[in-house]
mmCIF file of C-alpha atoms and ligand atoms in Angstrom:
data_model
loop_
_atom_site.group_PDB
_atom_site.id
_atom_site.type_symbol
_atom_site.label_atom_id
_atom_site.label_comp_id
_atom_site.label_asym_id
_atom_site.label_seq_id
_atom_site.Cartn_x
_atom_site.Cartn_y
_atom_site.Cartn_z
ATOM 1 C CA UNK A 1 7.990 4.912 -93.639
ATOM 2 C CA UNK A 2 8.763 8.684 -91.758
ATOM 3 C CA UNK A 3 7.625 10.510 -95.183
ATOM 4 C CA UNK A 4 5.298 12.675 -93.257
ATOM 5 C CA UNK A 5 5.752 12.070 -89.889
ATOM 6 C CA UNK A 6 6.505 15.231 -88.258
ATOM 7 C CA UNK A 7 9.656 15.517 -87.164
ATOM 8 C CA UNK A 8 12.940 16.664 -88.405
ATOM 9 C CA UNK A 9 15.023 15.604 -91.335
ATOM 10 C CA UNK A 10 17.184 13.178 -89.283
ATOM 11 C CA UNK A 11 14.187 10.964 -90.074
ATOM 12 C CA UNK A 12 14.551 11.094 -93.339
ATOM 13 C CA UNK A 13 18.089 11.086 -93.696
ATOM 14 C CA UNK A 14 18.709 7.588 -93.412
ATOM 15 C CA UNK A 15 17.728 6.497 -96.907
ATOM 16 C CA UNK A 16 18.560 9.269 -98.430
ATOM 17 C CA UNK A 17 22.022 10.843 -98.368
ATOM 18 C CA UNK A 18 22.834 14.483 -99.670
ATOM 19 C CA UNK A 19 25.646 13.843 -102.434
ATOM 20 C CA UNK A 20 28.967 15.483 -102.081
ATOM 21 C CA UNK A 21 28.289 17.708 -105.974
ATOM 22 C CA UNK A 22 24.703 18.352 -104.776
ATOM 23 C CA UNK A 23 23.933 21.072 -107.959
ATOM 24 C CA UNK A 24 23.377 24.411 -107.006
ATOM 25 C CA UNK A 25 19.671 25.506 -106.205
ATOM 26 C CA UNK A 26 16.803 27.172 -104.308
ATOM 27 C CA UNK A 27 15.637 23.975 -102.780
ATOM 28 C CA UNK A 28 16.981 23.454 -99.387
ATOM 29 C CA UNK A 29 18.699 20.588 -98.206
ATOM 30 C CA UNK A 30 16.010 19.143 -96.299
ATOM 31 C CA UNK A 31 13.616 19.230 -99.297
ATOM 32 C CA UNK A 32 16.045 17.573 -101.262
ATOM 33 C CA UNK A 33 16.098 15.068 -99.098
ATOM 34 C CA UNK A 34 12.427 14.831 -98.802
ATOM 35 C CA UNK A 35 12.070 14.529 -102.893
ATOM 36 C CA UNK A 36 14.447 11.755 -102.675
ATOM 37 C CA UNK A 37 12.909 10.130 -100.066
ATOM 38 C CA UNK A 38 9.643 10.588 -101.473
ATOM 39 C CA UNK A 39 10.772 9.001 -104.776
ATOM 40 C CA UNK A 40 12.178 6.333 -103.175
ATOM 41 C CA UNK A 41 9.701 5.174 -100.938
ATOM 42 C CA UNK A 42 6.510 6.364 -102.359
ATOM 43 C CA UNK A 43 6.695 6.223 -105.901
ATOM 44 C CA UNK A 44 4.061 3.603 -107.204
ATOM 45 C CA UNK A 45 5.198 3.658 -110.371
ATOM 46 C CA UNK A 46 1.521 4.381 -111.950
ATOM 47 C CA UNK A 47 2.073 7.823 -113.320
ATOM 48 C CA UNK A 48 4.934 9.759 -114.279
ATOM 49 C CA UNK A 49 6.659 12.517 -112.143
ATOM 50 C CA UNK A 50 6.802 15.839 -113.438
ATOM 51 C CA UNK A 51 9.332 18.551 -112.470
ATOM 52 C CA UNK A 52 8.329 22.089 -113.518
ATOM 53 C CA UNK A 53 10.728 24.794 -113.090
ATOM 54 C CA UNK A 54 14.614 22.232 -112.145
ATOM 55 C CA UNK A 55 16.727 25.181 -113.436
ATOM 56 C CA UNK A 56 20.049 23.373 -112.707
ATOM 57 C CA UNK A 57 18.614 20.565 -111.419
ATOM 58 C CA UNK A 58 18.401 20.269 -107.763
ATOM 59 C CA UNK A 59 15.170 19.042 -107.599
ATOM 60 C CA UNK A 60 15.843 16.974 -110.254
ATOM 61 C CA UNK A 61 18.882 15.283 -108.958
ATOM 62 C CA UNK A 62 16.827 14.424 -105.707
ATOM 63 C CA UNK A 63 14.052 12.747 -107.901
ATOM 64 C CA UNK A 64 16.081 10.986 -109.594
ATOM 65 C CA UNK A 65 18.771 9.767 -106.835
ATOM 66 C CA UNK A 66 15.779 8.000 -105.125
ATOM 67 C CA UNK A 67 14.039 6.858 -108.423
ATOM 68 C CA UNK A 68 17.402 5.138 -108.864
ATOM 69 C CA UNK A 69 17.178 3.238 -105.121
ATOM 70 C CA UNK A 70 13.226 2.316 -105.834
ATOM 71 C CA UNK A 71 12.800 -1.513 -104.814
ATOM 72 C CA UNK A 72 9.270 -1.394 -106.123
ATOM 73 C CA UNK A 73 9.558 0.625 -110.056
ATOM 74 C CA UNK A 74 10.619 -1.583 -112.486
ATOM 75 C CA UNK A 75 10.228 0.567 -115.129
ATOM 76 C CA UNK A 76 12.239 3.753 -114.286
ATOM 77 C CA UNK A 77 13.718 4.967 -118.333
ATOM 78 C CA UNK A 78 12.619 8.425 -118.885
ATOM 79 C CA UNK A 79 10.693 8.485 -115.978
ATOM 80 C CA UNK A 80 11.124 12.462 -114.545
ATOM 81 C CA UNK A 81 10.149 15.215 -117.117
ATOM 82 C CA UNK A 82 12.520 18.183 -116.229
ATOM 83 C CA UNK A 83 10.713 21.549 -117.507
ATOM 84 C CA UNK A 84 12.300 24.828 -117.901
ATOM 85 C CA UNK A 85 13.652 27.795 -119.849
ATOM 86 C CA UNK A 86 17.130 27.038 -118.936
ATOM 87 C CA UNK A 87 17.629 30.463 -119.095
ATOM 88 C CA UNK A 88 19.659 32.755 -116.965
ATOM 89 C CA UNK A 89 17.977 35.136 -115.259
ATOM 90 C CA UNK A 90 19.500 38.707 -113.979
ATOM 91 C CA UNK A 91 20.583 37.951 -110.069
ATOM 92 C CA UNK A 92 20.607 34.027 -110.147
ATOM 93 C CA UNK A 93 24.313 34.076 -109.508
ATOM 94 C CA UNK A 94 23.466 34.712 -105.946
ATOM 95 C CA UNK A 95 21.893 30.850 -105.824
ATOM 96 C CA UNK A 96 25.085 29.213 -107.243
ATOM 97 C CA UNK A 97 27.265 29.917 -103.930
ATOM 98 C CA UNK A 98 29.526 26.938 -102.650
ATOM 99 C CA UNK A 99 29.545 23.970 -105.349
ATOM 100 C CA UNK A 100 28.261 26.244 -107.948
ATOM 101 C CA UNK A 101 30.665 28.988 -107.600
ATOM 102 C CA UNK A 102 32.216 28.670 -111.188
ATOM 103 C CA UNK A 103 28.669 29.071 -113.003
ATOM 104 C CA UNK A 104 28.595 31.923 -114.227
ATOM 105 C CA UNK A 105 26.112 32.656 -117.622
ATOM 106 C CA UNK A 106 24.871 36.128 -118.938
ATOM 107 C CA UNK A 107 21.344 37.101 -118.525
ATOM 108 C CA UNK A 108 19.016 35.302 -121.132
ATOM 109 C CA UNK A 109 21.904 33.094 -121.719
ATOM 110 C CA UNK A 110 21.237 28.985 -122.047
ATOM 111 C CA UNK A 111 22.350 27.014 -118.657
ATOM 112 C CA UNK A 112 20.590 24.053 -120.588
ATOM 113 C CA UNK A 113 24.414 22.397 -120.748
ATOM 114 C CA UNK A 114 24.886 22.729 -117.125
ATOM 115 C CA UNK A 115 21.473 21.248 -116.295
ATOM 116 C CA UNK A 116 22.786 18.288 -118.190
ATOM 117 C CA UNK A 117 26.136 17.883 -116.613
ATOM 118 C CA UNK A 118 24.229 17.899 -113.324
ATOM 119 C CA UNK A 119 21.885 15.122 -114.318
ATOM 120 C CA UNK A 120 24.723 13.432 -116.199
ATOM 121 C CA UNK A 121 24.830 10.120 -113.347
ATOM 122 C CA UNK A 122 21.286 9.778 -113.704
ATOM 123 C CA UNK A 123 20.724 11.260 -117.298
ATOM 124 C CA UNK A 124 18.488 7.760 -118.394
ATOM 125 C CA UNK A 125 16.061 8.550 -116.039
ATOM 126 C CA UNK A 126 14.792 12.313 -117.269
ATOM 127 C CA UNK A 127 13.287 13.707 -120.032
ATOM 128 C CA UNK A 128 14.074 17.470 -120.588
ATOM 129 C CA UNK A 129 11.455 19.278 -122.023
ATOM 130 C CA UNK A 130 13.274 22.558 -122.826
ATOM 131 C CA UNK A 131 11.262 25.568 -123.484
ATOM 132 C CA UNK A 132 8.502 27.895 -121.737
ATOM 133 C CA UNK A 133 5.892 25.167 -119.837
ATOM 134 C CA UNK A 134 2.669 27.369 -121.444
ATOM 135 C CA UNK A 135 3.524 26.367 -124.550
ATOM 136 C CA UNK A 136 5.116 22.744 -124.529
ATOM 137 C CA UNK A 137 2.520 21.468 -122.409
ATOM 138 C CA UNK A 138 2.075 17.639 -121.217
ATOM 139 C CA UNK A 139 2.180 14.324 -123.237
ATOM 140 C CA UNK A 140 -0.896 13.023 -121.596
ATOM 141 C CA UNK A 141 0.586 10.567 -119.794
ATOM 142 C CA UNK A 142 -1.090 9.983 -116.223
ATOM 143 C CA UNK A 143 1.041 11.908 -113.838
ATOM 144 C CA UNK A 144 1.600 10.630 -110.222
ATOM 145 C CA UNK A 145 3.868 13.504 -108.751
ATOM 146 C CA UNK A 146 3.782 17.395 -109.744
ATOM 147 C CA UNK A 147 6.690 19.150 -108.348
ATOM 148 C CA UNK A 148 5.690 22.693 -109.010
ATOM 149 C CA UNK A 149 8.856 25.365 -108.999
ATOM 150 C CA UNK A 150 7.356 27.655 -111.404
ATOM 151 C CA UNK A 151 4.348 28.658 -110.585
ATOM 152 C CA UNK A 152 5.819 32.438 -110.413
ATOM 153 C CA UNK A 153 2.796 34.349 -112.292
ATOM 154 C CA UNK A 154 -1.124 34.208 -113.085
ATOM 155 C CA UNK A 155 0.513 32.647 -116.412
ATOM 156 C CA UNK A 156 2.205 29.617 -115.457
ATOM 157 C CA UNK A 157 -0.088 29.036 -112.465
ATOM 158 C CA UNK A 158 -2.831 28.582 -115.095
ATOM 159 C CA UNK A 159 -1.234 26.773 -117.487
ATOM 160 C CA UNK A 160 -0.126 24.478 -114.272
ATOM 161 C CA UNK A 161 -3.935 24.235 -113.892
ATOM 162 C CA UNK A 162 -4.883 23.553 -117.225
ATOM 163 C CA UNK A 163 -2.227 21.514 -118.961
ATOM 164 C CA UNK A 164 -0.806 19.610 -116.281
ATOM 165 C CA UNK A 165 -3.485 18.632 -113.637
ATOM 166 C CA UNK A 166 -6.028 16.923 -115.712
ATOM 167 C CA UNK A 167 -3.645 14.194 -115.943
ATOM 168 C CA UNK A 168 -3.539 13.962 -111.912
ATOM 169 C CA UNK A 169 -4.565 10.625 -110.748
ATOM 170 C CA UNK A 170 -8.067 11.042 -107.677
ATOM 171 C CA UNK A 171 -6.943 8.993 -104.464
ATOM 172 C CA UNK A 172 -2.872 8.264 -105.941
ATOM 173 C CA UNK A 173 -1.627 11.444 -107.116
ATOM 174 C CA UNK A 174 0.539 14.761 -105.222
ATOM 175 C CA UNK A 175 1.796 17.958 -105.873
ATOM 176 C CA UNK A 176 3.932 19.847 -103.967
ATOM 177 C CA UNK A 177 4.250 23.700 -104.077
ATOM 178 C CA UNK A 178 7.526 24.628 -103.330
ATOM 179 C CA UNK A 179 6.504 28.183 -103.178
ATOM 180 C CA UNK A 180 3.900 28.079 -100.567
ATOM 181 C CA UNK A 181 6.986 29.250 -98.000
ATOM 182 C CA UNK A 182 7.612 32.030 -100.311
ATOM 183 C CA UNK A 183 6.226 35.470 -99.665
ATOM 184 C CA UNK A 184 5.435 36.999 -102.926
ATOM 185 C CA UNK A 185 3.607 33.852 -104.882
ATOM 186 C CA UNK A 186 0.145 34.958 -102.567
ATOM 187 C CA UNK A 187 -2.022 33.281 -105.952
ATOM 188 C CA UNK A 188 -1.038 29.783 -104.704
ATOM 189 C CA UNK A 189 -2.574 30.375 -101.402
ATOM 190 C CA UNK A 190 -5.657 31.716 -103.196
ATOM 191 C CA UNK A 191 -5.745 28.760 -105.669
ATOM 192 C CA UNK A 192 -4.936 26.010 -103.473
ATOM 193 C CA UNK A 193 -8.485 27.589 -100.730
ATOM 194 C CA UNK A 194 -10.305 27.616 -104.175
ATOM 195 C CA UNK A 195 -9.196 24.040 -105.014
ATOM 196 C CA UNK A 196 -9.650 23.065 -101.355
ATOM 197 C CA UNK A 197 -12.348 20.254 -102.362
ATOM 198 C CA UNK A 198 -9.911 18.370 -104.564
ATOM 199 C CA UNK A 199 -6.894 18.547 -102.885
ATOM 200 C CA UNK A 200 -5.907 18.039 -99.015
ATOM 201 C CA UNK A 201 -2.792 19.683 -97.611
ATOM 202 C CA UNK A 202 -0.518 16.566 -96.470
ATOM 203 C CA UNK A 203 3.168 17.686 -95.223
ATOM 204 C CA UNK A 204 4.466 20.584 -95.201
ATOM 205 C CA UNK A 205 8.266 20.001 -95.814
ATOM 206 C CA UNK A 206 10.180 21.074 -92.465
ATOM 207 C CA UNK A 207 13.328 23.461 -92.957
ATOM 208 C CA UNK A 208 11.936 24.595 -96.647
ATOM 209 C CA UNK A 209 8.827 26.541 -98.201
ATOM 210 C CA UNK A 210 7.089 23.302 -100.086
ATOM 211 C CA UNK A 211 3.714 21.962 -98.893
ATOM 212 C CA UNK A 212 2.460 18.953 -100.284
ATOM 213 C CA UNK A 213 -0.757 18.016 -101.262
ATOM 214 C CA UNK A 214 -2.846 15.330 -102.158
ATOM 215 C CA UNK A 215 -5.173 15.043 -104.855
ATOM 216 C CA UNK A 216 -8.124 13.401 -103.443
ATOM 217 C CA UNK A 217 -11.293 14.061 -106.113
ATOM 218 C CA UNK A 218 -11.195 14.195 -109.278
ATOM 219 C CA UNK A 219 -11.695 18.580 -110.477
ATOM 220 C CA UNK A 220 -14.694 18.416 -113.314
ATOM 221 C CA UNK A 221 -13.847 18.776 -116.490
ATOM 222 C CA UNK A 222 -15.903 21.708 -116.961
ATOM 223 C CA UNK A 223 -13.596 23.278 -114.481
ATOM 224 C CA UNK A 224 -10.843 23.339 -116.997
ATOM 225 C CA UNK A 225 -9.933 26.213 -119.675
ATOM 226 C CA UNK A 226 -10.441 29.340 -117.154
ATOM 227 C CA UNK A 227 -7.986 31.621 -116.159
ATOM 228 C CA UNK A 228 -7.481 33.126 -113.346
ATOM 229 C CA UNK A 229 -6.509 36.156 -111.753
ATOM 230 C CA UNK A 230 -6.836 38.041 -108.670
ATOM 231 C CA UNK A 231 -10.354 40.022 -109.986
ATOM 232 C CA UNK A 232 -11.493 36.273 -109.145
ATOM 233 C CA UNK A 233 -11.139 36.374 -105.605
ATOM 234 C CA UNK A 234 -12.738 38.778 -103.329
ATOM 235 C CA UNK A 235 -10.877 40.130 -100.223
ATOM 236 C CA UNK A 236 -13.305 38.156 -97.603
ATOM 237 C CA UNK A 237 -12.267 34.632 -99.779
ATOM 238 C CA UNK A 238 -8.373 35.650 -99.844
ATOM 239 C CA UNK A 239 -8.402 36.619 -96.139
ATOM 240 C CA UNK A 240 -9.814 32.873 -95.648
ATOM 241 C CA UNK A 241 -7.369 31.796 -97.944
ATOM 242 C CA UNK A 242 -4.496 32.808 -96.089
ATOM 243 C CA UNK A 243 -6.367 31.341 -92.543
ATOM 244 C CA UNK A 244 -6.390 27.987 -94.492
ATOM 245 C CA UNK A 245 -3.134 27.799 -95.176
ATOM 246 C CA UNK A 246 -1.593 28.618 -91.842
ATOM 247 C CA UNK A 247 -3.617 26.159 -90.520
ATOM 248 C CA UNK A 248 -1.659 23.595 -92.538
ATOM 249 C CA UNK A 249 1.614 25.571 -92.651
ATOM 250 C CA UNK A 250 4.690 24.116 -89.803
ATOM 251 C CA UNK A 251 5.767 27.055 -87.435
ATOM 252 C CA UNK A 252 8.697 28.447 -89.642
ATOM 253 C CA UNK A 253 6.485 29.163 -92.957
ATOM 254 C CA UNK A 254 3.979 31.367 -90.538
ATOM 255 C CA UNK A 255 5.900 34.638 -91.213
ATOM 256 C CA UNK A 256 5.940 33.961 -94.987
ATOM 257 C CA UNK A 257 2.287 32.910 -95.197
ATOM 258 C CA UNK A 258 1.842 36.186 -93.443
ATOM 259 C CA UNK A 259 4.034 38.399 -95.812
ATOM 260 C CA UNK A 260 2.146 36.435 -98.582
ATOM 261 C CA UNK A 261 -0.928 37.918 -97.164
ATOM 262 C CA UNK A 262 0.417 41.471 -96.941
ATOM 263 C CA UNK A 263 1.553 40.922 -100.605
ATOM 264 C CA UNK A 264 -2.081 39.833 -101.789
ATOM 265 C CA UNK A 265 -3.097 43.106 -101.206
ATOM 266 C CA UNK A 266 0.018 44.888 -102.234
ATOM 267 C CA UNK A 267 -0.387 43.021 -105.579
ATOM 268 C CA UNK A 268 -4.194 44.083 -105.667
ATOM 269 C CA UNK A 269 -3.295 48.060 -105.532
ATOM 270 C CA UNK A 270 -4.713 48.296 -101.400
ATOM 271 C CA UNK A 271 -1.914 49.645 -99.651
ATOM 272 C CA UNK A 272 -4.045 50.687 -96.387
ATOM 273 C CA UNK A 273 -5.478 47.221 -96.246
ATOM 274 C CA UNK A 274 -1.857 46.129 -96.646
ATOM 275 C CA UNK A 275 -0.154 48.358 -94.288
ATOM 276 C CA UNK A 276 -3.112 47.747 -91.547
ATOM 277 C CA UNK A 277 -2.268 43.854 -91.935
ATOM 278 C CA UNK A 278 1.434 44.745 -91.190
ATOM 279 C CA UNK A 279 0.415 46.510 -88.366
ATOM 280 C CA UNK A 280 -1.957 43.596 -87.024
ATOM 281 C CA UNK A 281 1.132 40.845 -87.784
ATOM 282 C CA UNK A 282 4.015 42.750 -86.118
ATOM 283 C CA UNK A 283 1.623 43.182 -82.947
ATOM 284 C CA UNK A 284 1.167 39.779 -82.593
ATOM 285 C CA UNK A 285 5.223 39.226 -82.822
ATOM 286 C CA UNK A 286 5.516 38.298 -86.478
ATOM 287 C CA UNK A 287 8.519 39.050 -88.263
ATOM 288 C CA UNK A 288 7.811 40.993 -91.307
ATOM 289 C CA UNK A 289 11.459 42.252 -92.357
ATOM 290 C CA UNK A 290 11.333 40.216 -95.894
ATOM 291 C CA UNK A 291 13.284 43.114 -98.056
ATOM 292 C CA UNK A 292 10.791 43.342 -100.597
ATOM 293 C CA UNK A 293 7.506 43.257 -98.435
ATOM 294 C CA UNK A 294 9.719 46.639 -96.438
ATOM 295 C CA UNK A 295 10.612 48.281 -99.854
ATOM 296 C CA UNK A 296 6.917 47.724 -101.402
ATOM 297 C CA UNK A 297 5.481 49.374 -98.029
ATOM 298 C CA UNK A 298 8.043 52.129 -98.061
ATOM 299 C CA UNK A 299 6.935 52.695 -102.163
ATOM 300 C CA UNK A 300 3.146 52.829 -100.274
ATOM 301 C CA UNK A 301 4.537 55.490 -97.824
ATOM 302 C CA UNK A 302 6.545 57.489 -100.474
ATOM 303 C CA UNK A 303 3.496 57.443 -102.829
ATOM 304 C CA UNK A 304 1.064 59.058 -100.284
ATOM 305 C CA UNK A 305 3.709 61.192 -98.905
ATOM 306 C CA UNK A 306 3.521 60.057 -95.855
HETATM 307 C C1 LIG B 1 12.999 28.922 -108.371
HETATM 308 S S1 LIG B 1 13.621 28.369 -109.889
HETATM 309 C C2 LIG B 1 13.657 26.653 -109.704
HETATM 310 C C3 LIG B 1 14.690 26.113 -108.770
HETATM 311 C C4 LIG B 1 14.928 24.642 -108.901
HETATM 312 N N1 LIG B 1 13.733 23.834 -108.742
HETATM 313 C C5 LIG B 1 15.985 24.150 -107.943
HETATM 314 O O1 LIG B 1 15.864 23.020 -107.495
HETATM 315 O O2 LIG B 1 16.946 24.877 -107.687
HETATM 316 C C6 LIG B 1 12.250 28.592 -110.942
HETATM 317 C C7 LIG B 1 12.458 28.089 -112.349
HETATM 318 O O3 LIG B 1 11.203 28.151 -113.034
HETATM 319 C C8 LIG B 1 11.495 28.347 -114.384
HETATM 320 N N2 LIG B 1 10.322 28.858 -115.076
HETATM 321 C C9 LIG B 1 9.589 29.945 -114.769
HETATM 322 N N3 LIG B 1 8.615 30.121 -115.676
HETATM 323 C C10 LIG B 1 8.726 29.113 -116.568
HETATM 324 C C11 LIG B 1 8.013 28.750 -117.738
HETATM 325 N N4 LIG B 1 6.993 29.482 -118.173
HETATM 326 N N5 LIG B 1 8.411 27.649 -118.409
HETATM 327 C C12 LIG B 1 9.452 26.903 -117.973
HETATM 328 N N6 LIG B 1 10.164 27.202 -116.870
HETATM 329 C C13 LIG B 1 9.806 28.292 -116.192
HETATM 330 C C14 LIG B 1 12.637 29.363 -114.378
HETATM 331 O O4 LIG B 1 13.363 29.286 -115.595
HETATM 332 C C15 LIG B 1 13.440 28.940 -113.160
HETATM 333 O O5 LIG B 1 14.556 28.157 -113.499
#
């Protein structure tokens, strides 16, 4: 099996095949093909996999193509639980390029019905679970794969933590943060150090921002219930935070990691420790140009009139 060797999709490629109406999405092609793969090849079959955040249902189509091709699930009805707001958000036209070119929704309009057409060929396999993830919560089911796409806020990362992963299975079950590539969601690199005795970082997914991770021991109980927020984390721990994860990170997620980083303490009101991090990063030949990390430092500049 080439599920985590490291080397480039090509290795992957050969059970799984992009489809010709792939859905529009933020997943790239190679992580499609990974979640395909992955559910393929890897799924036991002892838990159920959970998508959070599908919007139109890229990841979900990718879960569900291999789900379909699995020699070794017998049982595959209703297997994938799709979760989101299916609701169109200001700027997401910009995602729907190529195949997706016609979609074309109002802000806080439903894109619930194009979800569906998207999953039509495979529509026996999914569960939708419509609605905002805090509140619907999880069936209690064992779950053996977390893809997490919405972990966009303090919010939803805690209600990941709370509703979703007490039903992880020790030694069997993954998650995969498809935002660890991305530079503004810096709580997952804090959460995932802070977590670092339950989970192991396993692959991160060439060509796209997703690290997996394995869920090796079992979080206490008494662990559950808090939430968290960056007043948790002290600047030495996030610094350490960020080392841990470029440890695991491939070469072309170091300059997000980075930005991440420089966003931590853009997000936590310290614009000098941001701006001196900048500094340190582009030295060392990093490329910091991410739009938003250059308009947040010119807001820093403009503010202190520099
Ligand atoms: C980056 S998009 C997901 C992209 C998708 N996985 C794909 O393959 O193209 C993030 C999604 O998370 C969803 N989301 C964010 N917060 C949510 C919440 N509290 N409950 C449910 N969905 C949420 C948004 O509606 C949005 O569709």
């Amino acid at each position: 099996m080439t599920l985590f060797r490291k080397t480039r999709r090509e290795s992957i490629k050969n059970f799984s095949v992009l489809p010709e109406n792939l859905p529009p999405g933020m997943i790239s092609e190679a992580e499609w093909l990974w979640f395909s793969e992955w559910a393929a090849t890897g799924y036991a079959g002892k838990g159920e996999i959970v998508d959070l955040g599908c919007w139109l249902g890229r990841t979900t189509t990718a879960l569900a193509s291999g789900l379909a091709q699995n020699r070794r699930v017998k049982t595959k009805a209703s297997r994938i639980y799709a979760y989101d707001m299916f609701r169109w958000e200001h700027g997401s036209e910009r995602f729907v390029a190529g195949n997706g070119a016609a979609v074309r929704f109002e802000p806080g309009e439903s894109c619930l019905g194009e979800f569906l057409n998207n999953i039509d060929s495979h529509n026996d396999l999914i569960e939708v679970c419509a609605g905002d993830l805090c509140k619907t919560g999880w069936n209690g089911k064992p779950i053996e794969f977390l893809l997490i796409d919405a972990m966009k806020s303090w919010r939803t990362a805690n209600a990941v933590f709370n509703n979703f992963f007490p039903f992880l299975m020790p030694g069997r079950s993954m998650i995969a943060q498809q935002d660890f590539g991305h530079y503004f969601t810096s709580w997952i690199h804090l959460l995932q150090f802070r977590w670092k005795d339950f989970f192991e970082p396993l692959y991160n997914v060439p060509e796209s921002g997703t690290m997996v991770y394995r869920y090796i021991r079992e979080i206490p109980r008494e662990l559950y219930g808090k939430e968290f927020s960056f007043s948790d984390f002290s600047d030495e721990e996030a610094d350490e935070a960020f080392s841990y994860s470029m440890k695991a990170a491939c070469i072309s997620n170091h300059d997000a990691v980075r930005a991440s980083h420089i966003m931590y303490y853009i997000h936590t009101g310290k614009p000098e420790k941001a701006m001196k991090l900048l500094g340190r990063y582009s030295i060392e030949g990093a490329d910091m140009s991410h739009p938003e990390i250059l308009d947040a430092v010119a807001g820093i500049s403009k503010r202190k009139g520099n």
